[in-house]
Short mmCIF file of C-alpha atoms in Angstrom, two decimals:
data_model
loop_
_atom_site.label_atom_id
_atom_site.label_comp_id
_atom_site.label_asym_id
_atom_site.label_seq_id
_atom_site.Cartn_x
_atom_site.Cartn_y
_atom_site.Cartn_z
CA UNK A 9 135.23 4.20 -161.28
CA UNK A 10 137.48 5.19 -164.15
CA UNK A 11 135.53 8.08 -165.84
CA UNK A 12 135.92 7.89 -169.34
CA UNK A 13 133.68 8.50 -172.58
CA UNK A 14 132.58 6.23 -175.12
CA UNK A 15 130.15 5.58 -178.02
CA UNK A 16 131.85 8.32 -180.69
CA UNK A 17 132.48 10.88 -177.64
CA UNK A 18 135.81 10.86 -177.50
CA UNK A 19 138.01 11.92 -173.91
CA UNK A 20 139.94 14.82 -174.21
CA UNK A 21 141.80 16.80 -171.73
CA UNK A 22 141.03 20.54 -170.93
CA UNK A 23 143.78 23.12 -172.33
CA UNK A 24 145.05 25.42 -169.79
CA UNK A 25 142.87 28.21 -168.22
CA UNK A 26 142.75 31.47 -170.29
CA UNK A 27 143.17 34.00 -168.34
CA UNK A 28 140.35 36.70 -167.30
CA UNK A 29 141.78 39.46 -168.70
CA UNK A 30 142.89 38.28 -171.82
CA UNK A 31 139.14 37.02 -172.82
CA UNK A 32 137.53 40.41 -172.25
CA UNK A 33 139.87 42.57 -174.28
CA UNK A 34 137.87 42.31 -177.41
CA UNK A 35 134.92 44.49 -178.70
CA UNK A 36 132.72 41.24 -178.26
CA UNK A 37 130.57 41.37 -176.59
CA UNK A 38 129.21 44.41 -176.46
CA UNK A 39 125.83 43.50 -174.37
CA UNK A 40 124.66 40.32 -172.50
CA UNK A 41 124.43 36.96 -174.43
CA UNK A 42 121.37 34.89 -174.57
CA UNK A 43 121.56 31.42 -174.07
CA UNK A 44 118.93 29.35 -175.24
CA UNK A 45 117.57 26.40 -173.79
CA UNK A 46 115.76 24.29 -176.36
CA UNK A 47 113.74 22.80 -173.09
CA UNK A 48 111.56 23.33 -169.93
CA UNK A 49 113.76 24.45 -166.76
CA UNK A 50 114.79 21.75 -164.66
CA UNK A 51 115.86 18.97 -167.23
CA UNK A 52 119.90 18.26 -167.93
CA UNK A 53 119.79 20.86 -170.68
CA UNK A 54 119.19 23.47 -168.63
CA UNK A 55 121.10 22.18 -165.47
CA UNK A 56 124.43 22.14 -167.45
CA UNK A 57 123.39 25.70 -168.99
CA UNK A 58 123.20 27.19 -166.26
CA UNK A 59 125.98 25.82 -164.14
CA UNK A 60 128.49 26.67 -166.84
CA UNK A 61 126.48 30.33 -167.80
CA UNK A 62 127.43 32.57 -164.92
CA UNK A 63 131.38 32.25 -164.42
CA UNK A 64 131.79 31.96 -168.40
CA UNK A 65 130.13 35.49 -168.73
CA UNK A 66 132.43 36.60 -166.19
CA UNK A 67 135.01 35.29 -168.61
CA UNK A 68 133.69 36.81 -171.41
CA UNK A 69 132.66 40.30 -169.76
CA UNK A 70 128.93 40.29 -170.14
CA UNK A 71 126.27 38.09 -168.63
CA UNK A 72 125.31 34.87 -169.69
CA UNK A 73 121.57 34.87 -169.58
CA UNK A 74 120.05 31.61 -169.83
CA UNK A 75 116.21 31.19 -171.27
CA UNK A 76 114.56 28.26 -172.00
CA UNK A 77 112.10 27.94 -174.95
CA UNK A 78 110.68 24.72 -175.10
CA UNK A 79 108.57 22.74 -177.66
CA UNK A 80 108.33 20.43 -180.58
CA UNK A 81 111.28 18.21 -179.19
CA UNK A 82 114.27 20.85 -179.07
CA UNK A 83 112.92 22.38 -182.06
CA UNK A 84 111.02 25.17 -181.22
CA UNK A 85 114.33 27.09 -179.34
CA UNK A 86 116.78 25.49 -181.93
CA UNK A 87 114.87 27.24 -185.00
CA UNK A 88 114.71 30.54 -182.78
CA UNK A 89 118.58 29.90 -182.73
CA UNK A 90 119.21 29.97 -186.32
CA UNK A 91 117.33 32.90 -186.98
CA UNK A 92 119.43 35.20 -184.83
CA UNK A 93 122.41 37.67 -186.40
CA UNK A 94 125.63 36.09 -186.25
CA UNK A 95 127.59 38.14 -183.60
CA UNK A 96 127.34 35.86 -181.01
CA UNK A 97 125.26 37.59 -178.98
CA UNK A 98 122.28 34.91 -179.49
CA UNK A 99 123.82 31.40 -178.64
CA UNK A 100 121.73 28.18 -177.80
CA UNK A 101 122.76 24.55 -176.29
CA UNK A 102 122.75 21.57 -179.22
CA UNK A 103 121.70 18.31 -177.54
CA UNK A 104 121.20 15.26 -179.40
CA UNK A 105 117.62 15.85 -179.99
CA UNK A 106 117.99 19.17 -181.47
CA UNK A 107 120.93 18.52 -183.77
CA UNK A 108 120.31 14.31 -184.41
CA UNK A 109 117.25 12.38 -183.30
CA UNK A 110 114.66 14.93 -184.15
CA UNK A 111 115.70 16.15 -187.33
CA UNK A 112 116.19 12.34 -188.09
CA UNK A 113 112.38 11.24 -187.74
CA UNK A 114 111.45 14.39 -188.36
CA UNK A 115 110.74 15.71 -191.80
CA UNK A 116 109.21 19.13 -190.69
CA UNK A 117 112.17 19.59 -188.46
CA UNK A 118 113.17 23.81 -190.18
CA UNK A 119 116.62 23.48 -190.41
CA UNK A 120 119.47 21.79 -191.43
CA UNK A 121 121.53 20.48 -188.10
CA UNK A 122 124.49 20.06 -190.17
CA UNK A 123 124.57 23.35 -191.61
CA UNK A 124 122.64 26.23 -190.43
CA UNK A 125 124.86 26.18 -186.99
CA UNK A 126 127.93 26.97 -185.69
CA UNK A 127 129.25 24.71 -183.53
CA UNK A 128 131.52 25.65 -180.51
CA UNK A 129 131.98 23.74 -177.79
CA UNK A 130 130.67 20.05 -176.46
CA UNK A 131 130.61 20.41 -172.74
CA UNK A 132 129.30 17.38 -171.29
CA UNK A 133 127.90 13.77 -171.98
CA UNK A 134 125.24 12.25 -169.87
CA UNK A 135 123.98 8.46 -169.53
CA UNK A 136 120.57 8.13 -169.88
CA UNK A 137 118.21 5.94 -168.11
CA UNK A 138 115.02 3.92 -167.83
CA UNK A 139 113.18 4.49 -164.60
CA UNK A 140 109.76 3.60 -163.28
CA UNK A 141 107.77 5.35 -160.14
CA UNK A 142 107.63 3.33 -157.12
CA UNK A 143 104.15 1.74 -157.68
CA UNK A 144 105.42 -0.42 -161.09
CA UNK A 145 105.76 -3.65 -160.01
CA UNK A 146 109.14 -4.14 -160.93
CA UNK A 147 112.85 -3.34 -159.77
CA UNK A 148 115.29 -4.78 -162.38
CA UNK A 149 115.35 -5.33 -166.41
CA UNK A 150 114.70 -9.03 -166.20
CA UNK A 151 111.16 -8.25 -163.94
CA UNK A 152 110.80 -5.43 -166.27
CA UNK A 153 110.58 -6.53 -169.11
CA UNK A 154 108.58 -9.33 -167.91
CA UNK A 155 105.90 -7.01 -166.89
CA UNK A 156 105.85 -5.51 -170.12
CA UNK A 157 105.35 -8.55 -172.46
CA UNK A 158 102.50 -9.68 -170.04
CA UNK A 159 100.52 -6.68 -170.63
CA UNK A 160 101.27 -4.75 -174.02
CA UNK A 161 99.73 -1.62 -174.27
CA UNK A 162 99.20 -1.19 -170.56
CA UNK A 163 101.28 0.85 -169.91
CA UNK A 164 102.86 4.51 -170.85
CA UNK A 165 106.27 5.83 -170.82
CA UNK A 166 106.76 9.94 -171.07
CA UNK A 167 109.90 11.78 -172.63
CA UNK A 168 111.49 15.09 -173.02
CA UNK A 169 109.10 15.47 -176.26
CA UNK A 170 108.28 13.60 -179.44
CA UNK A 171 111.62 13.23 -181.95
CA UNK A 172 113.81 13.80 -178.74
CA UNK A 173 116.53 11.23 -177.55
CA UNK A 174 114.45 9.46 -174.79
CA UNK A 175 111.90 9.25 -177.45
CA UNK A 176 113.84 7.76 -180.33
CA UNK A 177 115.86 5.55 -177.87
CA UNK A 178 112.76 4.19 -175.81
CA UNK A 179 111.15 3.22 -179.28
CA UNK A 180 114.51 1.27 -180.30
CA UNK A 181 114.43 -0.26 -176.66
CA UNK A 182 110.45 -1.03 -177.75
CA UNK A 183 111.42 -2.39 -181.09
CA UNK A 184 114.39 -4.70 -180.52
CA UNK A 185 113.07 -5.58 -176.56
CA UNK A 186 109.81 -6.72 -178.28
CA UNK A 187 107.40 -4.94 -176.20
CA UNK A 188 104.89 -2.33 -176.85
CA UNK A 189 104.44 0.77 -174.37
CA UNK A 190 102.53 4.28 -175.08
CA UNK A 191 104.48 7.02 -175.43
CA UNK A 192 103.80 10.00 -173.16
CA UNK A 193 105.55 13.69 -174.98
CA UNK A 194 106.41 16.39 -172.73
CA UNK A 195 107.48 20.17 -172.72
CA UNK A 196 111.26 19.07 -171.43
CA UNK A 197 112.46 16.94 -168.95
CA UNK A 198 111.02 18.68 -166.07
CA UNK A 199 107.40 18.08 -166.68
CA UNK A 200 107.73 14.62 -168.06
CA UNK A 201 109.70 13.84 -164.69
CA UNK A 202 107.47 15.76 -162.67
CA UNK A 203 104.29 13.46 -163.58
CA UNK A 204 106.21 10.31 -163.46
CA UNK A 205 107.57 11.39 -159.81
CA UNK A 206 103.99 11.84 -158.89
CA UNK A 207 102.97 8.09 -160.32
CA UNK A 208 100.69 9.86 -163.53
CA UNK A 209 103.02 8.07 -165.71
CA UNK A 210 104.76 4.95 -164.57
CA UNK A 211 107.97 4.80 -167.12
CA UNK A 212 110.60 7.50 -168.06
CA UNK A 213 112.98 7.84 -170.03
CA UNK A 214 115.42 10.60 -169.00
CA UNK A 215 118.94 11.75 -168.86
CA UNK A 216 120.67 10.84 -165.37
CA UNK A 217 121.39 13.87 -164.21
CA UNK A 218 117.84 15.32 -163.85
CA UNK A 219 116.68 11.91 -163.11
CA UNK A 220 119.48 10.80 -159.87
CA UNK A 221 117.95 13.33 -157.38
CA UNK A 222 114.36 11.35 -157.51
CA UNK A 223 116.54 8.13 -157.61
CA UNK A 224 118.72 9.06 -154.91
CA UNK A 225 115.68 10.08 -152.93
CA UNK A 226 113.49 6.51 -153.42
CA UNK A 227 110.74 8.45 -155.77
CA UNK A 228 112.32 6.70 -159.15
CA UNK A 229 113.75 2.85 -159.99
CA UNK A 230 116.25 2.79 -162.37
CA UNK A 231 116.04 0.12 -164.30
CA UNK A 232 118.87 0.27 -167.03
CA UNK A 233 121.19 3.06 -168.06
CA UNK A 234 122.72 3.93 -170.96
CA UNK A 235 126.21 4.21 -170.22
CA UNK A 236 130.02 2.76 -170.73
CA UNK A 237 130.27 0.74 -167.95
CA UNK A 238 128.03 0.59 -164.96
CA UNK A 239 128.42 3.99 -163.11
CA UNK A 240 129.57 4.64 -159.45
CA UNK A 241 126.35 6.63 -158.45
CA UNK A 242 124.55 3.58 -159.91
CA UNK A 243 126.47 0.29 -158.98
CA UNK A 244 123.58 -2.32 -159.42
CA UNK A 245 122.11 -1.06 -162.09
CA UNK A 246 122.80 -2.49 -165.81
CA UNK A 247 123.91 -0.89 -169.09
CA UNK A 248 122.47 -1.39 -171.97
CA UNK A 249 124.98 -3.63 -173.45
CA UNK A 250 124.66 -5.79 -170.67
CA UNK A 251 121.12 -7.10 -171.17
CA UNK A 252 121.84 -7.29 -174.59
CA UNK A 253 120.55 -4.43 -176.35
CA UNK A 254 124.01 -2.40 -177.61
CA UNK A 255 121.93 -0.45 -180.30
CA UNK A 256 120.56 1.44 -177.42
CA UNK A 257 123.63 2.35 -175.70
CA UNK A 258 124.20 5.64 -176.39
CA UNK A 259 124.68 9.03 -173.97
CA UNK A 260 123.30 12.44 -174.73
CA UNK A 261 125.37 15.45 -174.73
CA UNK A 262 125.32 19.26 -174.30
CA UNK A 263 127.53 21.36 -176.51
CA UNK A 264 127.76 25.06 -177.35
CA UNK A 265 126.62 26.92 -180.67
CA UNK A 266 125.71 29.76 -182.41
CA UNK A 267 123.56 30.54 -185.69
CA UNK A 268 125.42 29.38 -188.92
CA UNK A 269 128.30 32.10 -190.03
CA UNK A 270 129.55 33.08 -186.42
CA UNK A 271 132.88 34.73 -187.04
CA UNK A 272 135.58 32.62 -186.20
CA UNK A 273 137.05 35.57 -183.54
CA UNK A 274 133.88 34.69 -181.74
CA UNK A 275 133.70 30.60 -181.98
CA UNK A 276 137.49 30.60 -180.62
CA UNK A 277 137.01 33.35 -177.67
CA UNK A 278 133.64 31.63 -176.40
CA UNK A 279 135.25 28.58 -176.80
CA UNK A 280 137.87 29.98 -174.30
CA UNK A 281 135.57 31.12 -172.09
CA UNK A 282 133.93 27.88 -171.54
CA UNK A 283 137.31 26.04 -171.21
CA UNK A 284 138.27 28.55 -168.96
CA UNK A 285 134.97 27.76 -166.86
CA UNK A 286 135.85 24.22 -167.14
CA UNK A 287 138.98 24.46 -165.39
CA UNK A 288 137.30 25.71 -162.33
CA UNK A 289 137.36 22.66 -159.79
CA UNK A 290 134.20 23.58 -158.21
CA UNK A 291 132.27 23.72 -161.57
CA UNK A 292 133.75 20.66 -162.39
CA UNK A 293 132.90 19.21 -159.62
CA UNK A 294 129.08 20.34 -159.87
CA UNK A 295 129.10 18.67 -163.83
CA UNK A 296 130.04 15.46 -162.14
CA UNK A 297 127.86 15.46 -159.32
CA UNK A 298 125.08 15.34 -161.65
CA UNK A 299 126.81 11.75 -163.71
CA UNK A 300 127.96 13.63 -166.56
CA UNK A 301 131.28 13.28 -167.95
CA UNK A 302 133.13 16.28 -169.36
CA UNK A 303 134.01 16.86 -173.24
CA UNK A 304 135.24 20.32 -173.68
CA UNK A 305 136.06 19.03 -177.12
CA UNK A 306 137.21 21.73 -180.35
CA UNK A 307 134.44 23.60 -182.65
CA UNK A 308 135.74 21.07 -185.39
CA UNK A 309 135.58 17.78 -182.79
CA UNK A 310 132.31 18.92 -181.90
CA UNK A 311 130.90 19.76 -185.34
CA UNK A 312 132.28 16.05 -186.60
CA UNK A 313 130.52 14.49 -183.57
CA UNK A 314 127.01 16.17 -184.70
CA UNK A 315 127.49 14.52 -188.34
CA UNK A 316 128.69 11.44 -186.53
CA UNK A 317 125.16 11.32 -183.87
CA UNK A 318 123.21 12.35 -186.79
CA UNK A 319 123.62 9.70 -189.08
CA UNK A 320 123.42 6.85 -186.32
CA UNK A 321 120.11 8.37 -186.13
CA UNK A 322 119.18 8.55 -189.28
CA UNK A 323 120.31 4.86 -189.37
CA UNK A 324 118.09 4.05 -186.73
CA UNK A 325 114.96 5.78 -187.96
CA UNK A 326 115.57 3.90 -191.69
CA UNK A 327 116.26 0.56 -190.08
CA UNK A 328 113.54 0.74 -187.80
CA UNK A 329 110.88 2.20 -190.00
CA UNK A 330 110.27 5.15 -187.39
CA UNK A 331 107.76 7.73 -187.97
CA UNK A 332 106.32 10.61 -185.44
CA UNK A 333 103.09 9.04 -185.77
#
């Protein structure tokens, strides 16, 4: 399958590996850098993190040490972001939830996702997907949504966490699929997938790379996928677009940033790092095994896709009159 991005992610090729010693030669850093996670270990968030973290510290010269602080959607780890000193020494990953669908329906949301960060790098984008456990008596859309209309309010469907991307996108699904199902809010992806694995919740809606292992392994159906084109890892299995609902079509993505004023020194070497990481065959190789696509895009690409994700959002929660309640 030709592997290219879509849906206001544009493709763009890597630049040429920086070399080691040139990326260390600078005072920065001067100690180990904090990555945070804005969710649970084991969804896509952290998965990317931490495949990218270790050889991009080696870059850089210090460790990259990855911790997750999850809650409220993205939000609780995002806010923790913006309230570190701008040396770069406190960095965080900026999904879609954090820096669009969230502070979209979300009025409490504490800070600005257009302003009070600095954006870096977007690394990857990821399809997302609608799966059901084993025991839900259906294995494509058309049965699907079939199921659903018969019984409304039957069943539940759990998420990453309320104002997240499988949140805001299962409740467009809901709204323009004309169906009705409960919405189940988790501490990340891990915890939401873990109780859908084990049948406590029959419906998720999840990025694809945390979700594939259960798929490849029988324990998940995909249903429908938010994607391009149909992926390779998932042949038979429908986009979006296909069955007719476009709105929904969108991908999540991971990207790279700091608290708002991050010298510009420190945007451009990190940025280098990560590129630099990038080039590395085997990491790319590990970023595609889990369906993502790489970006590797420029702090100013990146920081015009946020405004662009943001006010499709904000679009969507207008249009469709969402609330958190």
């Amino acid at each position: 399958m030709k592997r290219r991005l879509a849906l206001a992610i544009p493709t763009l090729a890597l630049s040429a590996a920086v070399p080691l010693p040139t990326l260390a030669q600078s005072a920065y850093p001067a100690r180990p850098v904090r990555v945070i996670v804005p969710f649970a270990p084991g969804g896509t968030t952290d998965i990317i993190a931490r495949i990218i973290s270790d050889r991009t510290g080696a870059a850089l010269g210090q460790p990259m040490v990855v911790e997750n602080k999850a809650g409220g959607g993205g939000i609780v780890g995002a806010g923790e972001l913006t309230k570190a000193a701008p040396d770069g020494h406190v960095l965080g990953i900026a999904t879609v939830s954090t820096v669009a669908s969230n502070p979209a329906i979300n009025p409490r949301t504490p800070y600005n996702p257009l302003t009070d960060f600095t954006p870096i790098i977007n690394i990857a984008a990821t399809p997302n997907v609608i799966a059901v456990h084993p025991s839900f008596p259906a294995r494509d859309h058309k049965t699907f949504l079939e199921v659903l209309k018969r019984s409304p309010g039957r069943y539940s469907y759990s998420s990453s966490g309320t104002g997240g991307i499988g949140h805001l996108q299962m409740e467009l699904y809901k709204n323009l699929a004309g169906v009705f199902v409960t919405h189940i809010p988790y501490r990340g992806a891990g915890p939401a997938l873990n109780d859908t694995v084990a049948g406590q919740v029959p419906i998720i809606f999840d990025n694809l790379p945390s979700a594939l292992p259960f798929i490849r392994e029988g324990r998940l159906i995909p249903i429908v996928v938010a994607a391009p084109q149909r992926l390779a890892v998932l042949p038979g299995v429908p986009t979006f677009r296909e069955v007719g609902l476009e709105p929904v079509n969108r991908m999540a993505f991971y990207g790279l940033v700091g608290p708002k004023g991050l010298p510009k020194e420190v945007v451009e070497k990190v940025s280098a790092a990560v590129r630099h990481t990038l080039d590395d065959p085997a990491v790319r190789k590990r970023i595609d095994d889990t369906g993502s696509l790489i970006v590797a895009n420029t702090p100013e690409q990146f920081a015009a896709q946020i405004r662009a994700e943001f006010d499709v959002y904000r679009q969507v929660v207008d249009k469709q009159k969402l609330t958190l309640d």
